[in-house]
mmCIF file of C-alpha atoms and ligand atoms in Angstrom:
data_model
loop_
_atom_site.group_PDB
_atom_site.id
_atom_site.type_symbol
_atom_site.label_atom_id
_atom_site.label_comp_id
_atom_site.label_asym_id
_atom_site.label_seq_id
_atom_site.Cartn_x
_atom_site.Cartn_y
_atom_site.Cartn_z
ATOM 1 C CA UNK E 1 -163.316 -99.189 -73.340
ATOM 2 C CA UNK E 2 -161.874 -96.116 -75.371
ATOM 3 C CA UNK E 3 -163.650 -95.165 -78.594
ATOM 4 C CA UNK E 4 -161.365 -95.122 -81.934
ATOM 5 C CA UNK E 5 -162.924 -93.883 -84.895
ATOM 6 C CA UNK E 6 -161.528 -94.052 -88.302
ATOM 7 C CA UNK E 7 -161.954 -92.590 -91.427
ATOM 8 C CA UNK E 8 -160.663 -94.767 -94.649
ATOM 9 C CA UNK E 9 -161.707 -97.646 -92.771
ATOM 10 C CA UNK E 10 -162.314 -100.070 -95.905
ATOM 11 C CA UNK E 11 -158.297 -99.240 -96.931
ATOM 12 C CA UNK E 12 -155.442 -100.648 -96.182
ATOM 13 C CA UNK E 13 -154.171 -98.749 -93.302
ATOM 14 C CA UNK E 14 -157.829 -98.589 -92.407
ATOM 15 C CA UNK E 15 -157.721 -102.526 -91.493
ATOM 16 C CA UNK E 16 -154.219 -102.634 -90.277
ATOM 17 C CA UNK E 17 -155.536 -99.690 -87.512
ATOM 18 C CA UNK E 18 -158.504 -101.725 -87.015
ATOM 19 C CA UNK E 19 -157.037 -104.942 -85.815
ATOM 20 C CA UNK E 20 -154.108 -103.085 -83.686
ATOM 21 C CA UNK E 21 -156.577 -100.812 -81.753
ATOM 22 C CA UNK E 22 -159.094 -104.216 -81.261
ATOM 23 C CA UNK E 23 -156.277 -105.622 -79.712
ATOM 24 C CA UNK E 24 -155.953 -102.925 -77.500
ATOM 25 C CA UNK E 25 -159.237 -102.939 -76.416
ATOM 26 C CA UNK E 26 -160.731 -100.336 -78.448
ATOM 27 C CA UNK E 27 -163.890 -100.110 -79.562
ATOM 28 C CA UNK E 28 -163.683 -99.367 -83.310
ATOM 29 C CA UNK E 29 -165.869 -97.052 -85.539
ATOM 30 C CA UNK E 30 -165.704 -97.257 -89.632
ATOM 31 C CA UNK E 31 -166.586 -94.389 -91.290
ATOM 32 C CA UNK E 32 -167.885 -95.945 -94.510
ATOM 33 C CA UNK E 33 -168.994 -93.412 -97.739
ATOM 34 C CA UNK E 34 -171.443 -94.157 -100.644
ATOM 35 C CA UNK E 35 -174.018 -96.711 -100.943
ATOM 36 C CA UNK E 36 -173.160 -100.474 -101.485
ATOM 37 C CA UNK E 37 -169.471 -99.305 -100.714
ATOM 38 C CA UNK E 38 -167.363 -102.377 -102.662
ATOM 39 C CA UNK E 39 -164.684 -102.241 -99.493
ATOM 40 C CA UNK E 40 -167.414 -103.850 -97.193
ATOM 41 C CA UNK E 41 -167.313 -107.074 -97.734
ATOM 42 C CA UNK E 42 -163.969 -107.586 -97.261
ATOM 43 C CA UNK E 43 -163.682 -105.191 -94.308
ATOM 44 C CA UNK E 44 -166.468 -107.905 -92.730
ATOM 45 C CA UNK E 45 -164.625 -110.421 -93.695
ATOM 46 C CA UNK E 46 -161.141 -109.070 -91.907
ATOM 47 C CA UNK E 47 -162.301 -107.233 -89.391
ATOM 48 C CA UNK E 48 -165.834 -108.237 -88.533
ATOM 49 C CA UNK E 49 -165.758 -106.167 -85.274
ATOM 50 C CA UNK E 50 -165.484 -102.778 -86.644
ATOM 51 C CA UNK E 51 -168.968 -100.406 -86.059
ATOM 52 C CA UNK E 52 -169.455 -99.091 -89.496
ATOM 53 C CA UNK E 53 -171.112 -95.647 -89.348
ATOM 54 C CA UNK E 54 -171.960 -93.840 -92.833
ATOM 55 C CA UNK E 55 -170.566 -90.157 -93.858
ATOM 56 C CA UNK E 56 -168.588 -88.751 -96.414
ATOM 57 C CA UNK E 57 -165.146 -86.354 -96.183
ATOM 58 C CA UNK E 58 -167.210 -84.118 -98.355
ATOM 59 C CA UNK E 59 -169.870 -83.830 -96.276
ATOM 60 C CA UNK E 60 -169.658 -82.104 -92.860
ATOM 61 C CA UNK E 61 -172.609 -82.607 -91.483
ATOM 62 C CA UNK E 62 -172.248 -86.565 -92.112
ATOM 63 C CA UNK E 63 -169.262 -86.233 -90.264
ATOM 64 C CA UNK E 64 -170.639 -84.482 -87.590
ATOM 65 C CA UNK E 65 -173.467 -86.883 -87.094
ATOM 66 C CA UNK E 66 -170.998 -89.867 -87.531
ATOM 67 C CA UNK E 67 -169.236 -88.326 -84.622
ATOM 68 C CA UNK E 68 -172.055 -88.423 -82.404
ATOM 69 C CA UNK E 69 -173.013 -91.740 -83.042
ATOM 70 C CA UNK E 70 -169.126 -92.726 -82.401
ATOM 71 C CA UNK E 71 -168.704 -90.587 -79.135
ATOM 72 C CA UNK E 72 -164.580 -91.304 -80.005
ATOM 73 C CA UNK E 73 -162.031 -90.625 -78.025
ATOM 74 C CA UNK E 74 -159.258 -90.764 -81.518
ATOM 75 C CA UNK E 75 -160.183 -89.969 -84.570
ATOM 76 C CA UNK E 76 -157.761 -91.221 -87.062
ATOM 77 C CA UNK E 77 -158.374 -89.200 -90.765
ATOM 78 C CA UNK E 78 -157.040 -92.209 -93.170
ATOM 79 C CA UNK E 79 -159.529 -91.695 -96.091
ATOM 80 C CA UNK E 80 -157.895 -89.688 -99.175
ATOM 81 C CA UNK E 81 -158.345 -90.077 -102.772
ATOM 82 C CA UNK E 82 -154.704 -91.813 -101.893
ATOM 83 C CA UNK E 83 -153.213 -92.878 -105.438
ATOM 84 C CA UNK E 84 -150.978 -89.991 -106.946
ATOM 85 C CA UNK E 85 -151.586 -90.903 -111.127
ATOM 86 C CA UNK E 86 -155.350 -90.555 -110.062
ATOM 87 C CA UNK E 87 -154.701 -87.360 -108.930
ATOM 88 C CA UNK E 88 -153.525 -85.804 -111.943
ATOM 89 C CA UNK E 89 -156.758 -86.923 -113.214
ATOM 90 C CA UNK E 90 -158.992 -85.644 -110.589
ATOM 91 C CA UNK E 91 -157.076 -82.982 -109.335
ATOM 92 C CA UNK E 92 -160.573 -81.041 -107.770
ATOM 93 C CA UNK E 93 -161.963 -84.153 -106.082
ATOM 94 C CA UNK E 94 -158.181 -85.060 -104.677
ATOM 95 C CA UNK E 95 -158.348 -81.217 -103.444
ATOM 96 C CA UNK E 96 -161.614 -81.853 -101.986
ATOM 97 C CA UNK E 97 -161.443 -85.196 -100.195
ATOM 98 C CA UNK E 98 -157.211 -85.431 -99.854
ATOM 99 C CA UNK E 99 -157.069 -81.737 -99.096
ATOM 100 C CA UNK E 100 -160.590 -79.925 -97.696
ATOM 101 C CA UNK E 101 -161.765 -83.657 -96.017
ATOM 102 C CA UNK E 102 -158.971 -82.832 -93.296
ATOM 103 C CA UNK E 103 -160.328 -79.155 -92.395
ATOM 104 C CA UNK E 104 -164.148 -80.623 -92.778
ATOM 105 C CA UNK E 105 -163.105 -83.501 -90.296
ATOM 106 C CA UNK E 106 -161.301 -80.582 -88.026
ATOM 107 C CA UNK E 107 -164.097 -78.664 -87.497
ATOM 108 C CA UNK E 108 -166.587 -81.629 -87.259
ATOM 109 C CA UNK E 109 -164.288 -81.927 -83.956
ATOM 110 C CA UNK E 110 -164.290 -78.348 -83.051
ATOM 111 C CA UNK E 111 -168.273 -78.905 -82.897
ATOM 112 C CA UNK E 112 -168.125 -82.083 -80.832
ATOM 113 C CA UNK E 113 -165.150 -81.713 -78.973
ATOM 114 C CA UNK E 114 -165.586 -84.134 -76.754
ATOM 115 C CA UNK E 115 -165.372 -83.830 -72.856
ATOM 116 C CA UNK E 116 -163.289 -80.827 -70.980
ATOM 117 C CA UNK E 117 -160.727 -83.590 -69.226
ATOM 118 C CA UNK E 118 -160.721 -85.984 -72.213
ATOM 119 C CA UNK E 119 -160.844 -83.749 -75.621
ATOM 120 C CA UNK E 120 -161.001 -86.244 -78.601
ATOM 121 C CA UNK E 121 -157.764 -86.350 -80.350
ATOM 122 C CA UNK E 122 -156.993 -86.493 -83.722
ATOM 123 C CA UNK E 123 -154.114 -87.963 -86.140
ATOM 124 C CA UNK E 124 -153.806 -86.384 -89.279
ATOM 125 C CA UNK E 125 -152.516 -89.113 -92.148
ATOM 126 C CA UNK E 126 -149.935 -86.910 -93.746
ATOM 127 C CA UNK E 127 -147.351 -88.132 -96.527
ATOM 128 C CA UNK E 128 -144.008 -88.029 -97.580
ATOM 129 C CA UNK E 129 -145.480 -86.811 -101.190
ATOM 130 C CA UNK E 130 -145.479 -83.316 -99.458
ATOM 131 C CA UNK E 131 -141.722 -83.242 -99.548
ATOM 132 C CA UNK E 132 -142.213 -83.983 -103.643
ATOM 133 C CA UNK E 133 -138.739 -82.637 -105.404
ATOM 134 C CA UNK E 134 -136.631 -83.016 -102.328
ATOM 135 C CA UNK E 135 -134.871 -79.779 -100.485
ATOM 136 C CA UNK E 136 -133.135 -81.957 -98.701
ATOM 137 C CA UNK E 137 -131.904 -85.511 -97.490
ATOM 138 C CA UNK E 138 -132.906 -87.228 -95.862
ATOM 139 C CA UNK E 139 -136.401 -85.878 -95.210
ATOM 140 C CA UNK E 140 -137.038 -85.067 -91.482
ATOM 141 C CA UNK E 141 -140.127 -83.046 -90.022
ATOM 142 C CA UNK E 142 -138.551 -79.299 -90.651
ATOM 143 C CA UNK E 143 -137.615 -80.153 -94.156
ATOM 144 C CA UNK E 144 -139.480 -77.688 -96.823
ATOM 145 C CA UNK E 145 -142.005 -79.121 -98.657
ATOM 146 C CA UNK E 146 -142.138 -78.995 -102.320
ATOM 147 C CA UNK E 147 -145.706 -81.235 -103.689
ATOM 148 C CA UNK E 148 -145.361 -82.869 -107.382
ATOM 149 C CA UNK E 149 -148.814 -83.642 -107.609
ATOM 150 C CA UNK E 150 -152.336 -82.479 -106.856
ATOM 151 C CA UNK E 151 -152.355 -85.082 -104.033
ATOM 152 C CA UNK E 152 -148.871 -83.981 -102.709
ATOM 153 C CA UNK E 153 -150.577 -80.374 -102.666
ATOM 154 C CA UNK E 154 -153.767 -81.639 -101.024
ATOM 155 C CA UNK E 155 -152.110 -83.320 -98.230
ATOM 156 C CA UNK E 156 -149.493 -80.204 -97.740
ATOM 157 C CA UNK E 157 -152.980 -78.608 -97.090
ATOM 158 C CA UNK E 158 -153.934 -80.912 -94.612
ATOM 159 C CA UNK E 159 -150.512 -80.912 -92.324
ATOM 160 C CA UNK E 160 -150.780 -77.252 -92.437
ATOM 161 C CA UNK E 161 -154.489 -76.886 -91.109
ATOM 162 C CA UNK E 162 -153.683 -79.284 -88.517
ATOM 163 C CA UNK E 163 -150.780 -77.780 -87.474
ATOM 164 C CA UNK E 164 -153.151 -74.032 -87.651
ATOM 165 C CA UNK E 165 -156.016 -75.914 -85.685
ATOM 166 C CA UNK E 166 -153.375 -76.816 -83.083
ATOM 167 C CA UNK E 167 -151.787 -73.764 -82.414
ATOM 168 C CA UNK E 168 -155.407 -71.389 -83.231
ATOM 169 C CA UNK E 169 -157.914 -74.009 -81.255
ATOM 170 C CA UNK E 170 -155.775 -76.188 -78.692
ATOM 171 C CA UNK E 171 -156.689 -79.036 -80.306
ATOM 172 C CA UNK E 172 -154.922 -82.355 -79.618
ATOM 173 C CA UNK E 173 -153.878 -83.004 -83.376
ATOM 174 C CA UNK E 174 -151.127 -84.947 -84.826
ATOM 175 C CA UNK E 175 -149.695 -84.788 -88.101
ATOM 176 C CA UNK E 176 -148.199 -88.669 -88.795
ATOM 177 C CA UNK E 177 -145.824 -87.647 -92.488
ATOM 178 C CA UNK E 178 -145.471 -91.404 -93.285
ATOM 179 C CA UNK E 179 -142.736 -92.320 -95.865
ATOM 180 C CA UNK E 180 -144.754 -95.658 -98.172
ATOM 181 C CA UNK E 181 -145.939 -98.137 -96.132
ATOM 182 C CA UNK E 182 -146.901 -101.329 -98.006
ATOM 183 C CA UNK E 183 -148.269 -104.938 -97.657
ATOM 184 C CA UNK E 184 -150.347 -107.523 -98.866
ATOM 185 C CA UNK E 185 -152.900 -105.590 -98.102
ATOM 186 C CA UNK E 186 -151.768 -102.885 -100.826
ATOM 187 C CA UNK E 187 -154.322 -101.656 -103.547
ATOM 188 C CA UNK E 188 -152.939 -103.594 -107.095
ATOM 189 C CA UNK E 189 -152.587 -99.941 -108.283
ATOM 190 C CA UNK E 190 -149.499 -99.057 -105.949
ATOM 191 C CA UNK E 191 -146.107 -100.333 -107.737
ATOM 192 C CA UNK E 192 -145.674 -103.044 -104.937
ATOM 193 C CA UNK E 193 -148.332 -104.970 -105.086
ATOM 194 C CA UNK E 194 -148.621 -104.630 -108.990
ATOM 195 C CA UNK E 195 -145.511 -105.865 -108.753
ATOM 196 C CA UNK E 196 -145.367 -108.780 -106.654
ATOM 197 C CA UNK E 197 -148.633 -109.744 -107.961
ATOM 198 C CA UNK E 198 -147.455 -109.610 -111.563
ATOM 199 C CA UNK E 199 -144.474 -111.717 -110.029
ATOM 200 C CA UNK E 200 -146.812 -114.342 -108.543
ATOM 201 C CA UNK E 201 -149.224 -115.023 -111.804
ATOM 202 C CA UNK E 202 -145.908 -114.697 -113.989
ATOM 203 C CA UNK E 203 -144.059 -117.614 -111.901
ATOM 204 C CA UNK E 204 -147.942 -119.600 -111.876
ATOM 205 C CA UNK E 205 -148.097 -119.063 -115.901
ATOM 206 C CA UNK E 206 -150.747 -117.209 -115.631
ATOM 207 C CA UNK E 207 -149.292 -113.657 -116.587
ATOM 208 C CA UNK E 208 -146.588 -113.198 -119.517
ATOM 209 C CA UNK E 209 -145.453 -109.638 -118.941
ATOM 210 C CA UNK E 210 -145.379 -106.817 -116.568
ATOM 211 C CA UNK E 211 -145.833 -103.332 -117.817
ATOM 212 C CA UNK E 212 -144.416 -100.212 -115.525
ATOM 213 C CA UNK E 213 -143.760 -96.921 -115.810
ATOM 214 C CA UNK E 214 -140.638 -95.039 -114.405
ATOM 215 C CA UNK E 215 -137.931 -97.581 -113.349
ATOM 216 C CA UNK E 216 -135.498 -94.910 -111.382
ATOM 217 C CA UNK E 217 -137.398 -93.566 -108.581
ATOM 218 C CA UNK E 218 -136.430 -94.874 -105.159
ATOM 219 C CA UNK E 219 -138.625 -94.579 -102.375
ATOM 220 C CA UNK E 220 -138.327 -95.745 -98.303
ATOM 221 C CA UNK E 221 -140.804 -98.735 -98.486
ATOM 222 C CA UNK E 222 -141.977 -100.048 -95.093
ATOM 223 C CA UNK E 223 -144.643 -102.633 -93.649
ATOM 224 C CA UNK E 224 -147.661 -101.293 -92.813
ATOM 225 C CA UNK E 225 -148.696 -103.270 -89.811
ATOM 226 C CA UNK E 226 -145.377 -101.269 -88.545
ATOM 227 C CA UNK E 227 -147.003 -97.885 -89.233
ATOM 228 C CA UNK E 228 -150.046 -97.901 -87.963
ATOM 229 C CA UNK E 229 -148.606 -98.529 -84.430
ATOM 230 C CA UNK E 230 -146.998 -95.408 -84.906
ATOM 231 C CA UNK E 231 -150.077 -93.607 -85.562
ATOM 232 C CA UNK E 232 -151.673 -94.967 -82.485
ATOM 233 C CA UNK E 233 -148.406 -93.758 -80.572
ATOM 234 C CA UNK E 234 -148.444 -90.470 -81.715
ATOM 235 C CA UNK E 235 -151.871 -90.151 -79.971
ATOM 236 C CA UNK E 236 -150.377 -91.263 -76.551
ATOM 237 C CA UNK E 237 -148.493 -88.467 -75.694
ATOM 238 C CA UNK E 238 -148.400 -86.044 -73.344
ATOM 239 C CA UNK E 239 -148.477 -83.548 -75.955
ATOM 240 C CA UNK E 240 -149.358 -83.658 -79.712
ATOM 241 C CA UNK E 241 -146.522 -82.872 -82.489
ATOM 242 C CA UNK E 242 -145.569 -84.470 -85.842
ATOM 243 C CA UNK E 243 -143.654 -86.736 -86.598
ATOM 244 C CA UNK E 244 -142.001 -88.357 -89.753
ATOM 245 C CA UNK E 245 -142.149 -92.207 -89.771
ATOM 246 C CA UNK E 246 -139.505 -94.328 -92.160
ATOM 247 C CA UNK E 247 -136.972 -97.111 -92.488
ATOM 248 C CA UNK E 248 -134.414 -94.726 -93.602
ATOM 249 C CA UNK E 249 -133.416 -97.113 -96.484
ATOM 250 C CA UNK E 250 -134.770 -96.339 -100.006
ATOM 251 C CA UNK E 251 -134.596 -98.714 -102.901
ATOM 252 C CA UNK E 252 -135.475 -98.117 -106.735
ATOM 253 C CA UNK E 253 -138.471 -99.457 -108.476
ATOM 254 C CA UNK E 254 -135.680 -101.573 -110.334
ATOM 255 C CA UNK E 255 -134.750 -103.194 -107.590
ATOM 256 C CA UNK E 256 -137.844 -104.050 -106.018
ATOM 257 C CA UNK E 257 -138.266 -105.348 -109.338
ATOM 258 C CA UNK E 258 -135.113 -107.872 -109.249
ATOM 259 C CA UNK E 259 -135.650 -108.675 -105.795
ATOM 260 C CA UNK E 260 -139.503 -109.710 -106.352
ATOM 261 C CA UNK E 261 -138.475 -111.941 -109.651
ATOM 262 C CA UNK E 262 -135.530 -113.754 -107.062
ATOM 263 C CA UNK E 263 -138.305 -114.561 -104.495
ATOM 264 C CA UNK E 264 -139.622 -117.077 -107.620
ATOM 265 C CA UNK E 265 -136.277 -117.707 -108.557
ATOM 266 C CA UNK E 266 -136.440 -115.807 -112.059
ATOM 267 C CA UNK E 267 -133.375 -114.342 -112.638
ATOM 268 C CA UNK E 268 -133.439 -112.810 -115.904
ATOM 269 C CA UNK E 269 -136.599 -110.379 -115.079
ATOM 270 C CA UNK E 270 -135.488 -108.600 -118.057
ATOM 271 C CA UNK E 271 -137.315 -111.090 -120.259
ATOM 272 C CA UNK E 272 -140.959 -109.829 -118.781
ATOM 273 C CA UNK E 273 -140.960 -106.278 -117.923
ATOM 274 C CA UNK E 274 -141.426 -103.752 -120.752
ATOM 275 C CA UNK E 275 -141.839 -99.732 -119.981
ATOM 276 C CA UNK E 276 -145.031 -97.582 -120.982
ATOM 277 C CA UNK E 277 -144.991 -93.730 -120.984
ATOM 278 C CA UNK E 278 -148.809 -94.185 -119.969
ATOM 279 C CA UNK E 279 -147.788 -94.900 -116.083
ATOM 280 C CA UNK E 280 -145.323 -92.175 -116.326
ATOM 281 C CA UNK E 281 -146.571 -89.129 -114.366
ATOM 282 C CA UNK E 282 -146.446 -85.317 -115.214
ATOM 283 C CA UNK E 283 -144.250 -84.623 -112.441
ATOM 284 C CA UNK E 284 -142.211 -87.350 -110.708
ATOM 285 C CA UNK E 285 -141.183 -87.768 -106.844
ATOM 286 C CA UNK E 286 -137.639 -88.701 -107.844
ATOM 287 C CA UNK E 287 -136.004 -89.904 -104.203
ATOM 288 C CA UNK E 288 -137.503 -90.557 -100.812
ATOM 289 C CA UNK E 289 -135.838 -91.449 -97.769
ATOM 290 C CA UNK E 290 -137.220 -90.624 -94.110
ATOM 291 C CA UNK E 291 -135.040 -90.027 -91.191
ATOM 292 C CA UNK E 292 -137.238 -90.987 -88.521
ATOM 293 C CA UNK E 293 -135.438 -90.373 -85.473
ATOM 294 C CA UNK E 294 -137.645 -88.142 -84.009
ATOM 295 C CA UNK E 295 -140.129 -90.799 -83.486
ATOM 296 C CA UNK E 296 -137.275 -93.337 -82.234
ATOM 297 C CA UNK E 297 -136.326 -91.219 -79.534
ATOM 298 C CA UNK E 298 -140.085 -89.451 -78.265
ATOM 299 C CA UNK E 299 -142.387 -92.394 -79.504
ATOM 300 C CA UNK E 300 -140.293 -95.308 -78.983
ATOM 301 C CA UNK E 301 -140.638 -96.751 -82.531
ATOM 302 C CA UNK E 302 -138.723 -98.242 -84.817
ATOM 303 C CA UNK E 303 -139.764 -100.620 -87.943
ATOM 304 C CA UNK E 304 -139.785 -104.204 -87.629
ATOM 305 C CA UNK E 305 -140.178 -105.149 -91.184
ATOM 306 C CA UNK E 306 -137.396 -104.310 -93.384
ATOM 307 C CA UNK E 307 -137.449 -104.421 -97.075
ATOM 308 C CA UNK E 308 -136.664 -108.057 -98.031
ATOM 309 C CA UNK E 309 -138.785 -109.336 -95.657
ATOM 310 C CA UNK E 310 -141.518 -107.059 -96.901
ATOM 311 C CA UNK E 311 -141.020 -107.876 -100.783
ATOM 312 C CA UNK E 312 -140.911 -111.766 -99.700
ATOM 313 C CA UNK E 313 -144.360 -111.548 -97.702
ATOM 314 C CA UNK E 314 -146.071 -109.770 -100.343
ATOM 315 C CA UNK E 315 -144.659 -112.263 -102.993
ATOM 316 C CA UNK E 316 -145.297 -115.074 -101.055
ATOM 317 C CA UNK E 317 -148.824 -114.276 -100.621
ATOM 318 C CA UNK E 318 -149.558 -113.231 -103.939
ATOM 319 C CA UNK E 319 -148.305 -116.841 -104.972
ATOM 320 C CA UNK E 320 -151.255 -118.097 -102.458
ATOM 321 C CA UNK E 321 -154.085 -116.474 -103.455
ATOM 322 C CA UNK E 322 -153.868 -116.385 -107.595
ATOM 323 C CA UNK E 323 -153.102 -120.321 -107.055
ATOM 324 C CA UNK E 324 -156.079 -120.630 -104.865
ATOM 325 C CA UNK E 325 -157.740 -118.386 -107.302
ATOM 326 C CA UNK E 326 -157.059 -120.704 -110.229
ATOM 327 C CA UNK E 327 -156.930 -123.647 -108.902
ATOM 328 C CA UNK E 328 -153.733 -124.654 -108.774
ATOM 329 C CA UNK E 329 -152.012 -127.127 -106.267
ATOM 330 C CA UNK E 330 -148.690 -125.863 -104.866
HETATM 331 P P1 GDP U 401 -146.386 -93.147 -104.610
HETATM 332 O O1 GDP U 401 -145.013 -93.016 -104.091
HETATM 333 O O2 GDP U 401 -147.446 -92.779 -103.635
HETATM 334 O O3 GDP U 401 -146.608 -92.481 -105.916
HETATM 335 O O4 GDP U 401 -146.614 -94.753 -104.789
HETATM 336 P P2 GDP U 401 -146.721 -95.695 -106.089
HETATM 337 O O5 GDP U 401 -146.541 -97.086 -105.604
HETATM 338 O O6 GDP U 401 -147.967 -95.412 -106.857
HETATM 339 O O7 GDP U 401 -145.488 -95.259 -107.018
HETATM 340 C C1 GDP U 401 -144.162 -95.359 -106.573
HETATM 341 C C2 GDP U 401 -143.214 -95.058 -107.710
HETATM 342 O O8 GDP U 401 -143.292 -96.118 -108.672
HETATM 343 C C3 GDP U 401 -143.479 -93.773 -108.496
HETATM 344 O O9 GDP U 401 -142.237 -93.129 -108.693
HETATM 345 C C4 GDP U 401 -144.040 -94.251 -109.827
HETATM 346 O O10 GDP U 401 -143.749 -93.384 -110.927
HETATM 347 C C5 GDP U 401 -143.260 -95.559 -109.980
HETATM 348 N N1 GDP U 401 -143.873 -96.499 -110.921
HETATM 349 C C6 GDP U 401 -143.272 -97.059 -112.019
HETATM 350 N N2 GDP U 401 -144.124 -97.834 -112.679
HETATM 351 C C7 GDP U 401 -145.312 -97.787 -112.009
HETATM 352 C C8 GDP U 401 -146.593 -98.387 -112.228
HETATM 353 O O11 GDP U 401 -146.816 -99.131 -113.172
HETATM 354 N N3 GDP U 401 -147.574 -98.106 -111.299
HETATM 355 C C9 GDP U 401 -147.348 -97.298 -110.225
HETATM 356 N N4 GDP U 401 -148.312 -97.076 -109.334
HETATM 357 N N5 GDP U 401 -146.146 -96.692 -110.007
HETATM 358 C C10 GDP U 401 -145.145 -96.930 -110.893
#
């Protein structure tokens, strides 16, 4: 059975990878950091198959003795302090884990290698933050990268050393630069899911307002259980590259928004949403949109879930669980 073995486990993407590569057959390794790590019980829960093995992006020779234990044939690097307004924040740890994990995890690799005829490969998870204030749209794999945050910078750091530790060491590394990738497995942080959560408890009467930041930004929104096939992929080719993965659609924050409130049947949305400069950020990504042809035509892939869909699954299962949560019958 090939080995996967994943770093960021316990996030979303984490799980999503999980359950696609256990349906392939995979074996599948967890790298999980701290002790009495919150994200373990539900990653039991979910995805009760997954080998956890501790170790720590910051930490090389964790990673190197999670690697042995793992004996993978893919690594997939996933964990990143991941939330851009935290990163303003903690713009050294970001730098550290987001930015520094990826060379750490690189030359964890470099020591372990793996056999002469079956090198492990690695994907790299890479972001369309790195294209920041746009050069150019829409944003394919040679447009310029311009970061407008210390996580957009970190993870321009880590597409760059993988693309160095490619061409330097003949590695087998892959750079995935995925547009936002949701679900109702999204982190309440992430405008989505605050969103359609919000949405859910204001339509159960359990919420009275929702309070956002920046209502203008657009960004290419797909489903995640889309993306992570992509990933896997990426890793199946003959020879490793990069690749952008999108929709190729982009919709405002305002209309996510409106479309969210119509899933409940509120029209006048208006009513609950009021604006605070506290979830504005320094520096704003102000448009997003991915042209992902690249990966149509080598990989194959395309999305499956397109936006309304996506907004009306994470909607409809927010309504679910804060019912179940408080008890009410639908
Ligand atoms: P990002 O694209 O990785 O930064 O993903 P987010 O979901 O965190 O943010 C997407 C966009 O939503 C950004 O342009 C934010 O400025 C905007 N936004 C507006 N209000 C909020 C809010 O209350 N929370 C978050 N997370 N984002 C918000």
């Amino acid at each position: 059975m090939p080995r996967a073995f994943i770093t960021g486990i316990t996030g979303q993407d984490g799980r999503h990878l999980a359950e696609f590569l256990h349906g392939r057959g995979y074996d599948v390794y967890g790298m999980v950091k701290g002790q009495n790590n919150p994200g373990i019980a539900s990653l039991r829960d979910e995805v009760p198959y997954v080998e956890t093995v501790p170790g720590d992006l910051a930490d090389l020779p964790s990673l190197v003795a999670a690697l042995e234990l793992a004996q993978p044939d893919e690594v997939y690097n996933l964990g990143a302090i991941s939330f851009v307004a935290l990163s303003f924040n903690q713009a050294e740890l970001t730098a550290n884990i987001t930015g520094l994990g990826v060379l750490r995890m690189l030359e964890a690799i470099r020591m372990i290698g793996g056999s002469q005829n079956n090198p492990i490969r690695f994907y790299q998870a890479s972001s369309s933050e790195m294209f920041g204030k746009v050069r150019e749209t829409p944003q394919n794999e040679s447009t310029p990268f311009h970061p407008r945050s210390p996580y957009g910078c970190a993870k321009v750091f880590g597409h760059d050393i993988v693309v160095n530790y490619r061409e330097s060491y003949d590695l087998f590394a892959c750079s995935g630069i995925l547009f936002n990738h949701e679900g109702p497995r999204r982190g309440i942080e992430f405008v989505t899911r605050k969103v359609t959560n919000a949405v859910a408890r204001i339509k159960l009467g359990l919420q009275h307002e929702l309070v956002l930041g920046n209502l203008d930004s657009k960004r290419d929104w797909g489903y995640a259980g889309d993306y992570v096939k992509a990933m896997w992929m990426m890793l199946q080719q003959d020879q490793p590259d990069d690749y952008v993965i999108a929709t190729g659609e982009t919709h405002s924050i305002e209309e996510l928004v409106e479309r969210s409130f119509a899933e409940v049947g509120i029209d006048d949305w208006r009513r609950y949403v009021r604006q605070d400069p506290k979830f504005f950020r320094p520096a704003e990504v102000d448009l997003l949109i991915g042209d992902a042809s690249k990966a149509h035509d080598q990989l194959g892939w395309k999305p499956e879930v397109d936006f309304p869909e996506l907004v009306s699954m994470m909607v409809q299962h927010d309504l679910e669980v804060e019912a179940a949560k408080a008890g009410i019958e639908r």
